[in-house]
Amino acid sequence: GNYGELLIVCDGMGGHKGGEIASRLSVESIKNHFESLNNSFNPVREIRASIQSANNTLIDTAKNDPALNEMGSTVVITLLQEDKAYIANLGDSRIYLCREGEIKQLTKDHSLVQQMVDSRMISQEEAKYHPQKNVITRSLGIGLQTEPEVSEEIKLKDCDIFILCSDGLTTFVNDNEILNMVSNEPVQEAANKLVDLANERGGEDDRHSCGRRRAGHPGTDLRYPRGRGLLDADGRQFRIPHSEFRIRHPPHFPLDPHTEIGIRRPAPG
């Protein structure tokens, strides 16, 4: 779109029905917000506004259907504009940047175990296996106001790779494995292999799809099964949606690797 390139990953919660609806509505609301903007806008302000709009949509929808009262969603966003990027997160889905042979987690989880790590109550390693690992402290749909973390401008370098994923990937695949896969495989193949690897290590999600939209074909957004995920890509972004959602409460482990991945490799200068 005129706003740049937009990558969105939302991981729904609230049972199968609630989680599916929450993630779909969140993605659509954020996408629609950016499509309504003119060519000149403040990226940080509009990212915040788009997340608040998605939050309002979930709350309003839940008011009209008691069965959706517990639904909510995490969200991570990457907005790419020429040589710069902006990111945002709410919940425990993550954004990674692979650059010059290194991988860096750009977001911090909004979760109970992350708070415990920050308070030095447990180590980062202990957090991986903590029984409260799936309890998040911020998400869409749980309050009238959202508190996303939104970055300032990030300068892009050639061959940067952005990865957006839910905790279903990072529960079973470590950072170095992610880096190795996306550095040595075509991006679509890397996304598929990462999900397969998570499944082999304990996941139960056995249905995946992958789509892309090439530049020069406007108006051909690909929609995934059950309306999951909108892909406004130019052939350099990929996202793998999952078909089912975990129930976050009561806490349980291991988590199902319900994973979505978005990878963007800017064209060399």
mmCIF file of C-alpha atoms in Angstrom, residues 9-204:
data_model
loop_
_atom_site.group_PDB
_atom_site.id
_atom_site.type_symbol
_atom_site.label_atom_id
_atom_site.label_comp_id
_atom_site.label_asym_id
_atom_site.label_seq_id
_atom_site.Cartn_x
_atom_site.Cartn_y
_atom_site.Cartn_z
ATOM 1 C CA VAL A 9 1.129 -11.528 13.207
ATOM 2 C CA CYS A 10 -1.711 -12.028 15.679
ATOM 3 C CA ASP A 11 -1.986 -15.065 17.953
ATOM 4 C CA GLY A 12 -5.520 -15.443 19.275
ATOM 5 C CA MET A 13 -6.737 -16.846 22.565
ATOM 6 C CA GLY A 14 -10.078 -17.669 24.105
ATOM 7 C CA GLY A 15 -10.719 -21.158 22.801
ATOM 8 C CA HIS A 16 -10.849 -22.342 19.212
ATOM 9 C CA LYS A 17 -13.673 -20.044 18.140
ATOM 10 C CA GLY A 18 -12.609 -17.014 20.159
ATOM 11 C CA GLY A 19 -8.947 -17.250 19.208
ATOM 12 C CA GLU A 20 -9.645 -17.622 15.524
ATOM 13 C CA ILE A 21 -12.029 -14.678 15.453
ATOM 14 C CA ALA A 22 -9.774 -12.494 17.597
ATOM 15 C CA SER A 23 -6.720 -12.961 15.368
ATOM 16 C CA ARG A 24 -8.679 -12.462 12.150
ATOM 17 C CA LEU A 25 -10.429 -9.318 13.358
ATOM 18 C CA SER A 26 -7.170 -7.898 14.716
ATOM 19 C CA VAL A 27 -5.285 -8.368 11.458
ATOM 20 C CA GLU A 28 -8.137 -6.948 9.401
ATOM 21 C CA SER A 29 -8.594 -3.941 11.679
ATOM 22 C CA ILE A 30 -4.908 -3.013 11.604
ATOM 23 C CA LYS A 31 -4.694 -3.476 7.849
ATOM 24 C CA ASN A 32 -7.836 -1.397 7.275
ATOM 25 C CA HIS A 33 -6.489 1.385 9.468
ATOM 26 C CA PHE A 34 -3.367 1.761 7.351
ATOM 27 C CA GLU A 35 -5.299 1.548 4.113
ATOM 28 C CA SER A 36 -7.398 4.517 5.234
ATOM 29 C CA LEU A 37 -4.377 6.808 5.700
ATOM 30 C CA ASN A 38 -3.140 9.395 3.249
ATOM 31 C CA ASN A 39 0.454 9.443 2.019
ATOM 32 C CA SER A 40 1.734 11.620 4.866
ATOM 33 C CA PHE A 41 1.415 10.254 8.394
ATOM 34 C CA ASN A 42 3.392 9.698 11.574
ATOM 35 C CA PRO A 43 4.291 5.970 11.602
ATOM 36 C CA VAL A 44 4.640 5.621 15.366
ATOM 37 C CA ARG A 45 1.376 7.398 16.069
ATOM 38 C CA GLU A 46 -0.537 5.412 13.456
ATOM 39 C CA ILE A 47 0.848 2.074 14.596
ATOM 40 C CA ARG A 48 -0.431 2.870 18.077
ATOM 41 C CA ALA A 49 -3.754 4.002 16.648
ATOM 42 C CA SER A 50 -4.106 0.828 14.564
ATOM 43 C CA ILE A 51 -3.512 -1.372 17.606
ATOM 44 C CA GLN A 52 -6.033 0.610 19.628
ATOM 45 C CA SER A 53 -8.521 0.222 16.774
ATOM 46 C CA ALA A 54 -8.025 -3.545 16.800
ATOM 47 C CA ASN A 55 -8.525 -3.562 20.564
ATOM 48 C CA ASN A 56 -11.768 -1.626 20.230
ATOM 49 C CA THR A 57 -12.974 -4.040 17.567
ATOM 50 C CA LEU A 58 -12.417 -7.064 19.810
ATOM 51 C CA ILE A 59 -14.133 -5.451 22.782
ATOM 52 C CA ASP A 60 -17.139 -4.343 20.725
ATOM 53 C CA THR A 61 -17.453 -7.794 19.141
ATOM 54 C CA ALA A 62 -17.292 -9.554 22.499
ATOM 55 C CA LYS A 63 -20.057 -7.325 23.879
ATOM 56 C CA ASN A 64 -22.415 -8.689 21.257
ATOM 57 C CA ASP A 65 -21.547 -12.364 21.748
ATOM 58 C CA PRO A 66 -21.116 -13.790 25.271
ATOM 59 C CA ALA A 67 -19.292 -16.805 23.809
ATOM 60 C CA LEU A 68 -16.465 -14.457 22.830
ATOM 61 C CA ASN A 69 -16.143 -12.813 26.218
ATOM 62 C CA GLU A 70 -12.698 -14.307 26.872
ATOM 63 C CA MET A 71 -11.180 -13.737 23.455
ATOM 64 C CA GLY A 72 -8.024 -11.725 22.970
ATOM 65 C CA SER A 73 -4.899 -11.680 20.838
ATOM 66 C CA THR A 74 -1.229 -10.876 20.844
ATOM 67 C CA VAL A 75 0.075 -8.724 18.027
ATOM 68 C CA VAL A 76 3.409 -7.892 16.420
ATOM 69 C CA ILE A 77 3.740 -5.412 13.564
ATOM 70 C CA THR A 78 6.573 -4.424 11.272
ATOM 71 C CA LEU A 79 6.073 -1.410 9.008
ATOM 72 C CA LEU A 80 8.693 -1.061 6.272
ATOM 73 C CA GLN A 81 9.175 2.224 4.438
ATOM 74 C CA GLU A 82 12.053 2.394 1.945
ATOM 75 C CA ASP A 83 15.220 2.346 4.101
ATOM 76 C CA LYS A 84 13.577 2.326 7.521
ATOM 77 C CA ALA A 85 11.322 0.170 9.657
ATOM 78 C CA TYR A 86 9.078 0.515 12.697
ATOM 79 C CA ILE A 87 8.025 -2.335 14.958
ATOM 80 C CA ALA A 88 5.443 -2.853 17.690
ATOM 81 C CA ASN A 89 4.371 -5.660 19.986
ATOM 82 C CA LEU A 90 1.727 -6.535 22.537
ATOM 83 C CA GLY A 91 1.868 -9.909 24.271
ATOM 84 C CA ASP A 92 4.436 -12.678 23.809
ATOM 85 C CA SER A 93 4.695 -12.928 20.042
ATOM 86 C CA ARG A 94 8.102 -11.759 18.847
ATOM 87 C CA ILE A 95 10.035 -9.941 16.157
ATOM 88 C CA TYR A 96 13.599 -10.907 15.318
ATOM 89 C CA LEU A 97 16.111 -9.201 13.057
ATOM 90 C CA CYS A 98 18.776 -11.260 11.303
ATOM 91 C CA ARG A 99 21.588 -9.004 10.171
ATOM 92 C CA GLU A 100 25.167 -9.716 9.095
ATOM 93 C CA GLY A 101 25.188 -13.246 10.465
ATOM 94 C CA GLU A 102 23.600 -12.428 13.825
ATOM 95 C CA ILE A 103 20.064 -12.671 15.203
ATOM 96 C CA LYS A 104 18.563 -10.177 17.636
ATOM 97 C CA GLN A 105 15.210 -10.264 19.390
ATOM 98 C CA LEU A 106 13.766 -6.771 18.926
ATOM 99 C CA THR A 107 10.757 -7.163 21.208
ATOM 100 C CA LYS A 108 10.378 -8.023 24.880
ATOM 101 C CA ASP A 109 7.597 -10.403 25.911
ATOM 102 C CA HIS A 110 4.706 -9.004 27.907
ATOM 103 C CA SER A 111 4.474 -12.072 30.107
ATOM 104 C CA LEU A 112 4.610 -13.122 33.730
ATOM 105 C CA VAL A 113 7.860 -15.037 33.315
ATOM 106 C CA GLN A 114 9.523 -12.078 31.599
ATOM 107 C CA GLN A 115 8.628 -9.941 34.606
ATOM 108 C CA MET A 116 10.147 -12.617 36.829
ATOM 109 C CA VAL A 117 13.323 -12.598 34.738
ATOM 110 C CA ASP A 118 13.488 -8.810 34.898
ATOM 111 C CA SER A 119 13.116 -9.005 38.692
ATOM 112 C CA ARG A 120 15.864 -11.667 38.824
ATOM 113 C CA MET A 121 13.501 -14.173 40.395
ATOM 114 C CA ILE A 122 14.310 -16.749 37.716
ATOM 115 C CA SER A 123 16.886 -17.071 34.955
ATOM 116 C CA GLN A 124 16.205 -16.800 31.230
ATOM 117 C CA GLU A 125 16.780 -20.530 30.951
ATOM 118 C CA GLU A 126 14.317 -21.291 33.775
ATOM 119 C CA ALA A 127 11.744 -19.093 32.060
ATOM 120 C CA LYS A 128 11.689 -21.439 29.065
ATOM 121 C CA TYR A 129 10.207 -24.241 31.161
ATOM 122 C CA HIS A 130 8.277 -22.338 33.818
ATOM 123 C CA PRO A 131 4.695 -23.607 34.374
ATOM 124 C CA GLN A 132 3.382 -20.040 34.068
ATOM 125 C CA LYS A 133 5.148 -19.475 30.766
ATOM 126 C CA ASN A 134 1.938 -18.918 28.833
ATOM 127 C CA VAL A 135 0.490 -16.217 31.108
ATOM 128 C CA ILE A 136 0.685 -12.884 29.318
ATOM 129 C CA THR A 137 0.339 -9.480 30.923
ATOM 130 C CA ARG A 138 -0.776 -7.448 27.900
ATOM 131 C CA SER A 139 -2.916 -8.276 24.901
ATOM 132 C CA LEU A 140 -5.644 -7.003 22.661
ATOM 133 C CA GLY A 141 -9.170 -7.334 24.001
ATOM 134 C CA ILE A 142 -8.570 -7.295 27.766
ATOM 135 C CA GLY A 143 -8.989 -3.590 28.533
ATOM 136 C CA LEU A 144 -10.199 -0.338 27.054
ATOM 137 C CA GLN A 145 -6.684 1.019 26.541
ATOM 138 C CA THR A 146 -3.719 -0.807 25.046
ATOM 139 C CA GLU A 147 -0.073 -0.377 26.003
ATOM 140 C CA PRO A 148 1.982 -1.582 23.032
ATOM 141 C CA GLU A 149 5.706 -1.129 22.747
ATOM 142 C CA VAL A 150 6.389 0.858 19.566
ATOM 143 C CA SER A 151 9.901 1.499 18.320
ATOM 144 C CA GLU A 152 11.356 4.603 16.853
ATOM 145 C CA GLU A 153 12.802 4.456 13.348
ATOM 146 C CA ILE A 154 15.102 1.516 12.583
ATOM 147 C CA LYS A 155 17.554 2.053 9.722
ATOM 148 C CA LEU A 156 17.591 -0.884 7.315
ATOM 149 C CA LYS A 157 20.639 -2.534 5.807
ATOM 150 C CA ASP A 158 20.828 -4.680 2.703
ATOM 151 C CA CYS A 159 19.726 -8.273 3.249
ATOM 152 C CA ASP A 160 18.124 -7.629 6.649
ATOM 153 C CA ILE A 161 15.653 -10.385 7.498
ATOM 154 C CA PHE A 162 12.702 -9.706 9.799
ATOM 155 C CA ILE A 163 10.967 -12.664 11.425
ATOM 156 C CA LEU A 164 7.573 -12.311 13.086
ATOM 157 C CA CYS A 165 6.362 -15.332 15.014
ATOM 158 C CA SER A 166 4.133 -16.491 17.816
ATOM 159 C CA ASP A 167 5.504 -18.299 20.857
ATOM 160 C CA GLY A 168 4.669 -21.578 19.133
ATOM 161 C CA LEU A 169 7.938 -21.289 17.242
ATOM 162 C CA THR A 170 10.205 -19.972 19.979
ATOM 163 C CA THR A 171 9.033 -22.587 22.479
ATOM 164 C CA PHE A 172 10.597 -25.338 20.398
ATOM 165 C CA VAL A 173 13.217 -23.679 18.168
ATOM 166 C CA ASN A 174 16.084 -21.611 19.543
ATOM 167 C CA ASP A 175 17.435 -18.360 18.139
ATOM 168 C CA ASN A 176 20.535 -19.854 16.530
ATOM 169 C CA GLU A 177 18.450 -22.448 14.736
ATOM 170 C CA ILE A 178 16.182 -19.719 13.389
ATOM 171 C CA LEU A 179 19.191 -17.736 12.207
ATOM 172 C CA ASN A 180 20.779 -20.739 10.508
ATOM 173 C CA MET A 181 17.574 -21.651 8.712
ATOM 174 C CA VAL A 182 16.712 -18.218 7.328
ATOM 175 C CA SER A 183 20.337 -17.538 6.383
ATOM 176 C CA ASN A 184 20.767 -20.691 4.323
ATOM 177 C CA GLU A 185 17.365 -21.383 2.817
ATOM 178 C CA PRO A 186 15.002 -19.509 0.498
ATOM 179 C CA VAL A 187 12.618 -17.606 2.740
ATOM 180 C CA GLN A 188 9.519 -19.659 1.957
ATOM 181 C CA GLU A 189 11.393 -22.909 2.462
ATOM 182 C CA ALA A 190 12.885 -21.579 5.717
ATOM 183 C CA ALA A 191 9.434 -20.722 7.050
ATOM 184 C CA ASN A 192 8.109 -24.185 6.259
ATOM 185 C CA LYS A 193 11.106 -25.935 7.775
ATOM 186 C CA LEU A 194 10.970 -23.892 10.977
ATOM 187 C CA VAL A 195 7.329 -24.837 11.529
ATOM 188 C CA ASP A 196 8.082 -28.488 10.730
ATOM 189 C CA LEU A 197 10.947 -28.444 13.211
ATOM 190 C CA ALA A 198 8.706 -27.053 15.954
ATOM 191 C CA ASN A 199 6.132 -29.756 15.228
ATOM 192 C CA GLU A 200 8.735 -32.509 15.360
ATOM 193 C CA ARG A 201 9.736 -31.362 18.834
ATOM 194 C CA GLY A 202 6.325 -31.550 20.407
ATOM 195 C CA GLY A 203 3.851 -29.484 18.465
ATOM 196 C CA GLU A 204 0.489 -30.719 17.316
#
